[in-house]
Amino acid sequence: MNDPLTLAPGVRRLRPDDHFMILSETDASPMHVGALILLDVPADGQDDFAAAIRRQFADRLPATPLLVRLHEAPDGYDSDVWADIARADLETLVAVEPHDGAWSEAELYDAVARLNMRRLDLSGPPFAAHLFERLAEGGSAIYLKMHHSVADGIGFQTVLGLLSDAAPPATARFADARLPEPEKWRCKADARFADEEALRAAQSARRKQALAELDAFKDDREPTPQLAMSGPTSDKRRYATISLPVARVKAAGKALDATVNDIFLTLASTALRNYLGEMGDLPDTPLVINSARSYRRDEHGSFGNRIVALHPHLATHLVDPVARLRAIQASMAKEMQRTAHDEALLDAAEKPYGARDRRAAFAERLAGGKRLLPGNLTLSNVPGPAEARSYAGFRQRHNYPVPIIGSGRFLNITSRRSGDNLDMGVIADAEKIADVGRIAALFTAALDELEIVA
């Protein structure tokens, strides 16, 4: 059976879920997945660091979904497509950030927060790498970001693996993929839509059934409370990091009959409860988060977006941390019960003029910068490798997420395993949170507190 997402050799259609990541992007809420990778680079290797990383990328990019450019279908009749290209301008895409000396941690984080707001140009490869050759604490760093339309957080981890020393160099490409002429493209789209007519009908029936069954869950979710810092997201960011030993988090979970994700959410709950209390902005009802669950299966492949939204509450109205943990577990359990129905709602094959119609619909929905989904903030815990990684022979010390803030939210904390650590990135709307480092410190202190009561 032919893959319906393949338009021509080297030309692959976007699914509607992937298109959403392009359409929901604004200047105040760029849509990419990122990592700040700290590497052990000796002082005598820092002058060659940029050249070494460019060689590493040049050798491995053909095995990733990044050596492509975006094309819109004529008249928006068919899906937009990624088309393979033979090579990329790595002098521009893998750029050295200038500094007269060495980057302090504060300077590095300020630079990452600023670069996080640059939207990626999808007329070329959908990624950018920013190199920091000398860090004051020693070593060097890469801030790599990839457009969210290419893959979700789990897919991004696969990309990082393919760019690392764990993957062999890939076979080089010698020519760009060719798009069909508009008339032929239209014929291919008509054939695809005809082949998928029964599938669309079956999916429509499943969506109607899912909507009916979701009615039983309509009163399970807490409403998203209004805070002083609620409202449209600004175009300014602040960034901080957290690193906790995986062993400590697992030990707390074992003592409290909780998963690593349960502990992650509870630590965030404690940190935010304490921070909002200090700011005089703690609501009487619990904060609600935007999170996600992957539903990726083998038949879906490694890339694209296969995530369903979750909106549990954080029980920030409760004083006792263990009581908060149990309330969070109960809220998440209810969310998980509905995810099969939510997945059915997302399971939609393309339809004629679907791309055109989505563009028009999102232009209206994004007006004013309001939330597209429930939740005051975003919390994500993404799987990462337990083994050590290296790039161009340089050992990775940390793999900190550099997350994004969805429209209408003020904060995102994303966790990712990196060897023996859980490395986390904390990004905040700078017009709403003056000291993101304070939230990071409260998060770390929350584990100390939980260990005492465990």
Tab-separated table of C-alpha atoms in Angstrom:
chain	number	residue	atom	x	y	z
A	1	MET	CA	0.000	0.000	0.000
A	2	ASN	CA	1.318	3.438	-0.935
A	3	ASP	CA	2.052	5.903	1.848
A	4	PRO	CA	-0.602	8.653	1.472
A	5	LEU	CA	1.822	11.207	2.909
A	6	THR	CA	4.321	10.675	0.063
A	7	LEU	CA	3.586	13.024	-2.824
A	8	ALA	CA	6.732	12.259	-4.841
A	9	PRO	CA	10.246	10.929	-4.119
A	10	GLY	CA	11.676	13.092	-1.342
A	11	VAL	CA	8.428	15.075	-0.977
A	12	ARG	CA	6.288	14.370	2.072
A	13	ARG	CA	2.923	15.845	3.031
A	14	LEU	CA	2.277	17.379	6.445
A	15	ARG	CA	-0.503	15.896	8.526
A	16	PRO	CA	-3.116	18.356	9.854
A	17	ASP	CA	-1.556	18.044	13.347
A	18	ASP	CA	1.794	19.181	11.941
A	19	HIS	CA	0.180	22.028	10.006
A	20	PHE	CA	-1.378	23.195	13.286
A	21	MET	CA	2.137	23.897	14.607
A	22	ILE	CA	2.757	26.316	11.753
A	23	LEU	CA	-0.628	27.995	11.868
A	24	SER	CA	-0.653	28.522	15.640
A	25	GLU	CA	2.692	30.347	15.554
A	26	THR	CA	2.849	34.073	16.271
A	27	ASP	CA	5.670	36.544	16.924
A	28	ALA	CA	4.826	36.293	20.638
A	29	SER	CA	4.628	32.476	20.558
A	30	PRO	CA	7.111	30.886	18.134
A	31	MET	CA	6.586	27.158	17.662
A	32	HIS	CA	9.788	25.188	17.964
A	33	VAL	CA	11.355	22.473	20.106
A	34	GLY	CA	14.777	23.260	21.528
A	35	ALA	CA	17.712	22.141	23.616
A	36	LEU	CA	20.637	23.869	25.285
A	37	ILE	CA	23.401	21.257	25.113
A	38	LEU	CA	26.449	21.816	27.303
A	39	LEU	CA	29.555	20.011	26.110
A	40	ASP	CA	32.967	19.246	27.577
A	41	VAL	CA	35.211	21.051	25.111
A	42	PRO	CA	38.815	21.608	26.220
A	43	ALA	CA	40.180	25.140	25.989
A	44	ASP	CA	42.536	24.145	23.165
A	45	GLY	CA	39.596	22.745	21.175
A	46	GLN	CA	37.301	25.763	21.385
A	47	ASP	CA	38.783	27.573	18.380
A	48	ASP	CA	37.802	24.603	16.198
A	49	PHE	CA	34.466	24.002	17.940
A	50	ALA	CA	32.280	25.651	15.279
A	51	ALA	CA	34.033	23.867	12.420
A	52	ALA	CA	33.749	20.518	14.215
A	53	ILE	CA	29.997	20.923	14.850
A	54	ARG	CA	29.385	22.023	11.253
A	55	ARG	CA	31.188	18.913	10.004
A	56	GLN	CA	29.138	16.802	12.409
A	57	PHE	CA	25.888	18.275	11.082
A	58	ALA	CA	26.940	18.080	7.434
A	59	ASP	CA	27.682	14.367	7.834
A	60	ARG	CA	24.428	13.521	9.622
A	61	LEU	CA	21.697	15.908	8.477
A	62	PRO	CA	20.655	13.715	5.505
A	63	ALA	CA	19.479	11.051	7.984
A	64	THR	CA	17.228	13.550	9.790
A	65	PRO	CA	13.985	15.276	8.725
A	66	LEU	CA	15.771	18.656	8.861
A	67	LEU	CA	17.316	18.846	5.397
A	68	VAL	CA	14.088	20.051	3.790
A	69	ARG	CA	12.121	23.165	2.908
A	70	LEU	CA	8.380	23.862	3.107
A	71	HIS	CA	6.126	24.318	0.082
A	72	GLU	CA	2.425	25.194	0.039
A	73	ALA	CA	0.114	23.220	-2.207
A	74	PRO	CA	-1.379	25.210	-5.097
A	75	ASP	CA	-4.581	26.941	-3.888
A	76	GLY	CA	-4.318	25.046	-0.591
A	77	TYR	CA	-6.072	22.100	-2.195
A	78	ASP	CA	-3.677	19.434	-0.919
A	79	SER	CA	-1.495	19.378	2.208
A	80	ASP	CA	1.618	21.505	2.403
A	81	VAL	CA	4.795	19.452	1.925
A	82	TRP	CA	8.380	19.086	3.076
A	83	ALA	CA	10.707	18.654	0.103
A	84	ASP	CA	14.218	17.242	0.534
A	85	ILE	CA	17.165	19.437	-0.367
A	86	ALA	CA	20.699	18.299	-1.102
A	87	ARG	CA	22.592	20.687	1.123
A	88	ALA	CA	22.207	23.623	3.486
A	89	ASP	CA	24.184	26.764	4.256
A	90	LEU	CA	25.656	25.638	7.557
A	91	GLU	CA	27.704	28.805	7.951
A	92	THR	CA	24.362	30.560	8.475
A	93	LEU	CA	22.300	27.801	10.085
A	94	VAL	CA	25.042	26.802	12.563
A	95	ALA	CA	26.082	30.258	13.721
A	96	VAL	CA	28.603	31.359	16.324
A	97	GLU	CA	27.210	33.839	18.828
A	98	PRO	CA	29.917	36.494	19.262
A	99	HIS	CA	31.505	37.256	22.626
A	100	ASP	CA	34.752	39.038	23.483
A	101	GLY	CA	35.514	36.578	26.258
A	102	ALA	CA	33.590	33.748	27.893
A	103	TRP	CA	29.835	33.510	28.396
A	104	SER	CA	28.711	33.685	32.016
A	105	GLU	CA	25.654	31.632	32.938
A	106	ALA	CA	23.509	34.776	33.145
A	107	GLU	CA	24.695	35.970	29.720
A	108	LEU	CA	24.098	32.528	28.219
A	109	TYR	CA	20.559	32.342	29.567
A	110	ASP	CA	19.763	35.888	28.408
A	111	ALA	CA	21.017	35.014	24.922
A	112	VAL	CA	18.979	31.799	24.802
A	113	ALA	CA	15.844	33.684	25.916
A	114	ARG	CA	16.384	36.243	23.143
A	115	LEU	CA	17.144	33.654	20.455
A	116	ASN	CA	14.122	31.608	21.547
A	117	MET	CA	11.899	34.356	20.158
A	118	ARG	CA	13.333	34.240	16.634
A	119	ARG	CA	10.942	32.456	14.318
A	120	LEU	CA	12.432	29.911	11.949
A	121	ASP	CA	12.319	30.578	8.211
A	122	LEU	CA	10.586	27.556	6.722
A	123	SER	CA	11.602	28.468	3.175
A	124	GLY	CA	14.861	26.824	4.215
A	125	PRO	CA	15.763	23.996	6.621
A	126	PRO	CA	13.468	24.176	9.694
A	127	PHE	CA	16.200	24.443	12.310
A	128	ALA	CA	18.877	26.741	13.688
A	129	ALA	CA	21.910	26.042	15.847
A	130	HIS	CA	23.579	28.779	17.887
A	131	LEU	CA	27.084	28.062	19.144
A	132	PHE	CA	28.647	29.468	22.306
A	133	GLU	CA	32.330	28.736	21.966
A	134	ARG	CA	33.551	29.576	25.467
A	135	LEU	CA	31.628	29.272	28.713
A	136	ALA	CA	32.943	30.853	31.909
A	137	GLU	CA	32.379	27.543	33.726
A	138	GLY	CA	34.345	25.716	31.033
A	139	GLY	CA	33.304	23.939	27.884
A	140	SER	CA	31.032	25.106	25.065
A	141	ALA	CA	27.314	25.023	24.260
A	142	ILE	CA	24.867	24.515	21.409
A	143	TYR	CA	21.354	25.922	21.415
A	144	LEU	CA	19.536	23.869	18.772
A	145	LYS	CA	15.927	24.483	17.845
A	146	MET	CA	13.713	22.683	15.334
A	147	HIS	CA	10.280	23.763	14.151
A	148	HIS	CA	7.489	21.936	15.988
A	149	SER	CA	5.823	21.062	12.685
A	150	VAL	CA	8.688	18.650	11.982
A	151	ALA	CA	8.247	16.568	15.127
A	152	ASP	CA	7.123	16.622	18.742
A	153	GLY	CA	9.428	16.445	21.765
A	154	ILE	CA	9.996	12.700	21.444
A	155	GLY	CA	10.778	13.057	17.743
A	156	PHE	CA	13.230	15.848	18.609
A	157	GLN	CA	15.102	13.459	20.890
A	158	THR	CA	15.398	11.093	17.929
A	159	VAL	CA	16.822	13.948	15.847
A	160	LEU	CA	19.390	14.724	18.557
A	161	GLY	CA	20.412	11.071	18.568
A	162	LEU	CA	20.847	11.084	14.778
A	163	LEU	CA	23.063	14.172	15.014
A	164	SER	CA	25.174	12.713	17.818
A	165	ASP	CA	28.196	10.428	17.667
A	166	ALA	CA	25.888	7.475	18.361
A	167	ALA	CA	24.735	7.660	14.716
A	168	PRO	CA	27.013	7.005	11.739
A	169	PRO	CA	27.469	9.563	8.960
A	170	ALA	CA	24.628	9.448	6.445
A	171	THR	CA	24.719	9.030	2.691
A	172	ALA	CA	25.031	12.421	1.056
A	173	ARG	CA	22.331	13.808	-1.242
A	174	PHE	CA	23.220	15.160	-4.664
A	175	ALA	CA	20.011	16.848	-5.844
A	176	ASP	CA	16.935	18.562	-4.431
A	177	ALA	CA	13.623	16.729	-4.631
A	178	ARG	CA	11.339	17.878	-7.438
A	179	LEU	CA	7.742	18.941	-6.895
A	180	PRO	CA	5.097	17.839	-9.380
A	181	GLU	CA	3.776	20.468	-11.739
A	182	PRO	CA	0.536	22.039	-10.414
A	183	GLU	CA	-1.717	20.056	-12.747
A	184	LYS	CA	-0.055	16.764	-11.871
A	185	TRP	CA	-0.090	17.670	-8.168
A	186	ARG	CA	-3.846	18.245	-8.424
A	187	CYS	CA	-4.316	14.840	-10.050
A	188	LYS	CA	-2.247	13.131	-7.360
A	189	ALA	CA	-4.278	14.907	-4.673
A	190	ASP	CA	-7.559	13.840	-6.287
A	191	ALA	CA	-6.347	10.243	-6.371
A	192	ARG	CA	-5.330	10.451	-2.717
A	193	PHE	CA	-8.661	11.929	-1.641
A	194	ALA	CA	-10.554	9.245	-3.563
A	195	ASP	CA	-8.463	6.490	-1.951
A	196	GLU	CA	-9.080	7.939	1.527
A	197	GLU	CA	-12.811	8.619	1.165
A	198	ALA	CA	-13.804	5.551	3.198
A	199	LEU	CA	-11.122	6.336	5.792
A	200	ARG	CA	-12.422	9.893	6.238
A	201	ALA	CA	-15.961	8.569	6.675
A	202	ALA	CA	-14.812	6.058	9.315
A	203	GLN	CA	-12.795	8.718	11.122
A	204	SER	CA	-15.779	11.060	11.093
A	205	ALA	CA	-17.939	8.368	12.673
A	206	ARG	CA	-15.281	7.743	15.354
A	207	ARG	CA	-15.084	11.476	16.098
A	208	LYS	CA	-18.851	11.703	16.558
A	209	GLN	CA	-18.764	8.719	18.897
A	210	ALA	CA	-15.798	10.188	20.813
A	211	LEU	CA	-17.578	13.523	21.243
A	212	ALA	CA	-20.625	11.748	22.629
A	213	GLU	CA	-18.514	9.685	25.038
A	214	LEU	CA	-16.527	12.742	26.152
A	215	ASP	CA	-19.754	14.206	27.465
A	216	ALA	CA	-19.336	11.945	30.498
A	217	PHE	CA	-16.089	13.816	31.331
A	218	LYS	CA	-17.403	17.370	30.907
A	219	ASP	CA	-17.424	18.182	34.630
A	220	ASP	CA	-14.086	16.515	35.472
A	221	ARG	CA	-11.807	19.420	34.598
A	222	GLU	CA	-11.171	22.349	36.875
A	223	PRO	CA	-11.648	25.737	35.185
A	224	THR	CA	-8.488	27.689	34.393
A	225	PRO	CA	-8.271	30.417	37.069
A	226	GLN	CA	-7.619	34.052	36.251
A	227	LEU	CA	-4.417	35.494	37.695
A	228	ALA	CA	-2.947	38.964	37.691
A	229	MET	CA	-0.437	37.604	35.150
A	230	SER	CA	-3.119	36.061	32.914
A	231	GLY	CA	-3.732	37.514	29.474
A	232	PRO	CA	-1.939	37.722	26.125
A	233	THR	CA	1.654	36.508	26.074
A	234	SER	CA	4.332	39.137	25.446
A	235	ASP	CA	7.284	38.781	23.070
A	236	LYS	CA	9.898	38.850	25.866
A	237	ARG	CA	11.333	35.808	27.685
A	238	ARG	CA	13.484	34.839	30.642
A	239	TYR	CA	15.214	31.467	30.925
A	240	ALA	CA	16.670	29.313	33.709
A	241	THR	CA	17.613	25.680	34.194
A	242	ILE	CA	17.263	22.975	36.833
A	243	SER	CA	19.150	19.689	37.087
A	244	LEU	CA	18.168	16.992	39.593
A	245	PRO	CA	19.583	13.491	39.990
A	246	VAL	CA	17.215	10.910	38.525
A	247	ALA	CA	17.963	8.662	41.509
A	248	ARG	CA	16.603	11.223	43.999
A	249	VAL	CA	13.391	11.714	42.041
A	250	LYS	CA	12.872	7.954	41.644
A	251	ALA	CA	13.524	7.373	45.347
A	252	ALA	CA	10.904	9.977	46.299
A	253	GLY	CA	8.482	8.353	43.883
A	254	LYS	CA	9.100	4.888	45.303
A	255	ALA	CA	8.557	6.123	48.867
A	256	LEU	CA	5.314	7.878	47.895
A	257	ASP	CA	3.951	5.314	45.389
A	258	ALA	CA	4.312	7.801	42.561
A	259	THR	CA	5.824	7.944	39.080
A	260	VAL	CA	8.613	10.282	38.022
A	261	ASN	CA	5.993	12.382	36.230
A	262	ASP	CA	3.853	12.535	39.401
A	263	ILE	CA	6.865	13.837	41.338
A	264	PHE	CA	7.726	16.322	38.579
A	265	LEU	CA	4.208	17.771	38.651
A	266	THR	CA	4.188	17.892	42.455
A	267	LEU	CA	7.503	19.751	42.592
A	268	ALA	CA	6.165	22.245	40.062
A	269	SER	CA	2.999	22.600	42.141
A	270	THR	CA	4.985	23.391	45.291
A	271	ALA	CA	7.218	25.862	43.471
A	272	LEU	CA	4.297	27.695	41.870
A	273	ARG	CA	2.210	27.715	45.039
A	274	ASN	CA	5.105	29.294	46.911
A	275	TYR	CA	5.975	31.731	44.131
A	276	LEU	CA	2.403	32.940	43.614
A	277	GLY	CA	2.047	33.238	47.387
A	278	GLU	CA	5.074	35.525	47.455
A	279	MET	CA	3.566	37.573	44.609
A	280	GLY	CA	0.150	37.785	46.299
A	281	ASP	CA	-1.422	36.078	43.268
A	282	LEU	CA	-2.256	32.567	44.531
A	283	PRO	CA	-5.826	31.736	43.452
A	284	ASP	CA	-8.348	29.921	45.625
A	285	THR	CA	-8.823	27.315	42.905
A	286	PRO	CA	-5.968	25.191	41.552
A	287	LEU	CA	-3.758	26.126	38.643
A	288	VAL	CA	-4.496	24.149	35.489
A	289	ILE	CA	-1.736	23.050	33.160
A	290	ASN	CA	-1.353	22.248	29.515
A	291	SER	CA	0.603	19.030	29.064
A	292	ALA	CA	0.673	16.196	26.554
A	293	ARG	CA	0.747	12.452	26.150
A	294	SER	CA	2.402	10.762	23.207
A	295	TYR	CA	0.308	8.267	21.276
A	296	ARG	CA	3.098	7.443	18.830
A	297	ARG	CA	3.092	3.853	17.632
A	298	ASP	CA	5.473	1.970	15.358
A	299	GLU	CA	3.297	2.544	12.301
A	300	HIS	CA	3.472	6.316	12.848
A	301	GLY	CA	7.230	6.497	12.255
A	302	SER	CA	9.673	8.625	14.257
A	303	PHE	CA	8.660	12.136	13.244
A	304	GLY	CA	5.653	14.399	12.955
A	305	ASN	CA	3.413	15.212	15.912
A	306	ARG	CA	1.588	12.434	17.724
A	307	ILE	CA	0.501	14.047	20.964
A	308	VAL	CA	-2.808	14.567	22.705
A	309	ALA	CA	-3.327	17.436	25.155
A	310	LEU	CA	-3.813	16.863	28.879
A	311	HIS	CA	-5.149	19.495	31.280
A	312	PRO	CA	-4.854	18.245	34.874
A	313	HIS	CA	-4.814	20.653	37.802
A	314	LEU	CA	-1.886	21.146	40.194
A	315	ALA	CA	-3.843	21.234	43.491
A	316	THR	CA	-2.113	24.512	44.377
A	317	HIS	CA	-4.979	25.284	46.759
A	318	LEU	CA	-3.792	22.523	49.109
A	319	VAL	CA	-1.084	23.183	51.723
A	320	ASP	CA	0.178	19.647	52.350
A	321	PRO	CA	2.544	18.409	49.578
A	322	VAL	CA	1.477	14.776	49.893
A	323	ALA	CA	-2.188	15.760	49.681
A	324	ARG	CA	-1.290	17.777	46.595
A	325	LEU	CA	0.488	14.761	45.084
A	326	ARG	CA	-2.596	12.562	45.590
A	327	ALA	CA	-4.900	15.218	44.100
A	328	ILE	CA	-2.596	15.605	41.104
A	329	GLN	CA	-2.539	11.829	40.581
A	330	ALA	CA	-6.341	11.734	40.689
A	331	SER	CA	-6.649	14.620	38.231
A	332	MET	CA	-4.131	13.062	35.851
A	333	ALA	CA	-5.917	9.694	36.069
A	334	LYS	CA	-9.135	11.360	34.892
A	335	GLU	CA	-7.262	13.020	32.041
A	336	MET	CA	-5.785	9.699	30.955
A	337	GLN	CA	-9.256	8.128	30.895
A	338	ARG	CA	-10.362	10.571	28.225
A	339	THR	CA	-7.249	10.524	26.031
A	340	ALA	CA	-8.423	7.683	23.780
A	341	HIS	CA	-11.434	9.815	22.877
A	342	ASP	CA	-9.264	12.908	22.377
A	343	GLU	CA	-6.973	10.858	20.135
A	344	ALA	CA	-9.968	9.942	17.972
A	345	LEU	CA	-10.735	13.645	17.570
A	346	LEU	CA	-7.215	14.232	16.239
A	347	ASP	CA	-7.266	11.248	13.884
A	348	ALA	CA	-8.212	13.063	10.711
A	349	ALA	CA	-6.993	12.410	7.195
A	350	GLU	CA	-6.613	15.423	4.918
A	351	LYS	CA	-9.601	16.677	2.944
A	352	PRO	CA	-9.797	18.799	-0.218
A	353	TYR	CA	-8.847	22.425	0.562
A	354	GLY	CA	-8.109	21.436	4.149
A	355	ALA	CA	-4.872	23.456	4.224
A	356	ARG	CA	-6.628	26.551	2.849
A	357	ASP	CA	-9.502	26.267	5.319
A	358	ARG	CA	-7.171	25.795	8.317
A	359	ARG	CA	-5.210	28.905	7.389
A	360	ALA	CA	-8.396	30.983	7.375
A	361	ALA	CA	-9.683	29.467	10.637
A	362	PHE	CA	-6.436	30.014	12.548
A	363	ALA	CA	-6.053	33.602	11.394
A	364	GLU	CA	-9.328	34.331	13.191
A	365	ARG	CA	-8.607	32.224	16.280
A	366	LEU	CA	-5.208	33.826	16.943
A	367	ALA	CA	-6.506	37.377	16.917
A	368	GLY	CA	-5.852	39.028	20.294
A	369	GLY	CA	-3.334	36.468	21.616
A	370	LYS	CA	-5.843	34.486	23.693
A	371	ARG	CA	-5.344	30.903	24.844
A	372	LEU	CA	-6.076	28.260	22.227
A	373	LEU	CA	-6.262	25.533	24.901
A	374	PRO	CA	-6.986	25.461	28.659
A	375	GLY	CA	-4.198	25.985	31.182
A	376	ASN	CA	-2.281	28.754	32.951
A	377	LEU	CA	1.091	27.223	32.070
A	378	THR	CA	2.713	24.250	30.375
A	379	LEU	CA	4.493	21.363	32.094
A	380	SER	CA	6.088	18.560	30.074
A	381	ASN	CA	8.174	15.538	31.015
A	382	VAL	CA	9.790	14.130	27.876
A	383	PRO	CA	11.758	10.858	27.770
A	384	GLY	CA	15.471	11.204	27.150
A	385	PRO	CA	18.461	8.877	26.884
A	386	ALA	CA	19.853	7.208	29.990
A	387	GLU	CA	23.196	6.710	28.254
A	388	ALA	CA	25.856	9.388	27.789
A	389	ARG	CA	25.948	11.245	24.470
A	390	SER	CA	28.633	13.131	22.604
A	391	TYR	CA	28.819	15.375	19.550
A	392	ALA	CA	31.941	15.580	17.376
A	393	GLY	CA	33.784	13.770	20.165
A	394	PHE	CA	32.724	16.266	22.863
A	395	ARG	CA	30.939	14.674	25.819
A	396	GLN	CA	27.517	16.057	26.682
A	397	ARG	CA	27.224	17.374	30.243
A	398	HIS	CA	23.624	18.546	30.109
A	399	ASN	CA	20.708	18.546	27.677
A	400	TYR	CA	18.443	21.300	28.960
A	401	PRO	CA	15.114	21.789	27.177
A	402	VAL	CA	14.437	25.261	25.820
A	403	PRO	CA	10.638	25.222	25.725
A	404	ILE	CA	8.095	27.629	24.290
A	405	ILE	CA	5.120	29.422	25.812
A	406	GLY	CA	1.792	28.863	24.115
A	407	SER	CA	-0.460	31.801	23.402
A	408	GLY	CA	-2.072	33.183	26.573
A	409	ARG	CA	0.246	31.430	29.052
A	410	PHE	CA	3.078	32.753	31.219
A	411	LEU	CA	5.414	29.804	31.925
A	412	ASN	CA	6.703	26.476	30.638
A	413	ILE	CA	8.822	23.992	32.589
A	414	THR	CA	9.969	21.024	30.529
A	415	SER	CA	11.935	18.074	31.922
A	416	ARG	CA	14.094	15.649	29.950
A	417	ARG	CA	16.305	12.824	31.124
A	418	SER	CA	19.987	13.289	30.323
A	419	GLY	CA	22.112	10.443	31.627
A	420	ASP	CA	21.892	10.399	35.420
A	421	ASN	CA	20.028	13.712	35.605
A	422	LEU	CA	16.628	15.180	34.926
A	423	ASP	CA	17.551	18.368	33.098
A	424	MET	CA	14.848	21.023	32.975
A	425	GLY	CA	14.349	24.262	31.144
A	426	VAL	CA	12.216	27.014	32.643
A	427	ILE	CA	11.014	29.757	30.321
A	428	ALA	CA	8.768	32.608	31.388
A	429	ASP	CA	7.028	35.618	29.932
A	430	ALA	CA	9.423	38.368	31.043
A	431	GLU	CA	6.605	40.904	31.397
A	432	LYS	CA	4.853	38.660	33.925
A	433	ILE	CA	7.690	36.938	35.821
A	434	ALA	CA	10.614	39.143	36.756
A	435	ASP	CA	12.792	36.431	38.330
A	436	VAL	CA	12.504	33.044	36.637
A	437	GLY	CA	15.499	31.888	38.670
A	438	ARG	CA	13.334	32.171	41.773
A	439	ILE	CA	10.910	29.580	40.353
A	440	ALA	CA	13.847	27.296	39.530
A	441	ALA	CA	15.171	27.644	43.100
A	442	LEU	CA	11.735	26.928	44.586
A	443	PHE	CA	11.436	23.844	42.374
A	444	THR	CA	14.737	22.474	43.665
A	445	ALA	CA	13.751	23.249	47.266
A	446	ALA	CA	10.457	21.431	46.725
A	447	LEU	CA	12.313	18.138	46.313
A	448	ASP	CA	14.090	18.689	49.643
A	449	GLU	CA	10.676	19.240	51.265
A	450	LEU	CA	9.134	16.184	49.650
A	451	GLU	CA	12.012	13.965	50.711
A	452	ILE	CA	11.423	14.988	54.321
A	453	VAL	CA	7.768	13.952	54.297
A	454	ALA	CA	8.269	10.841	52.111
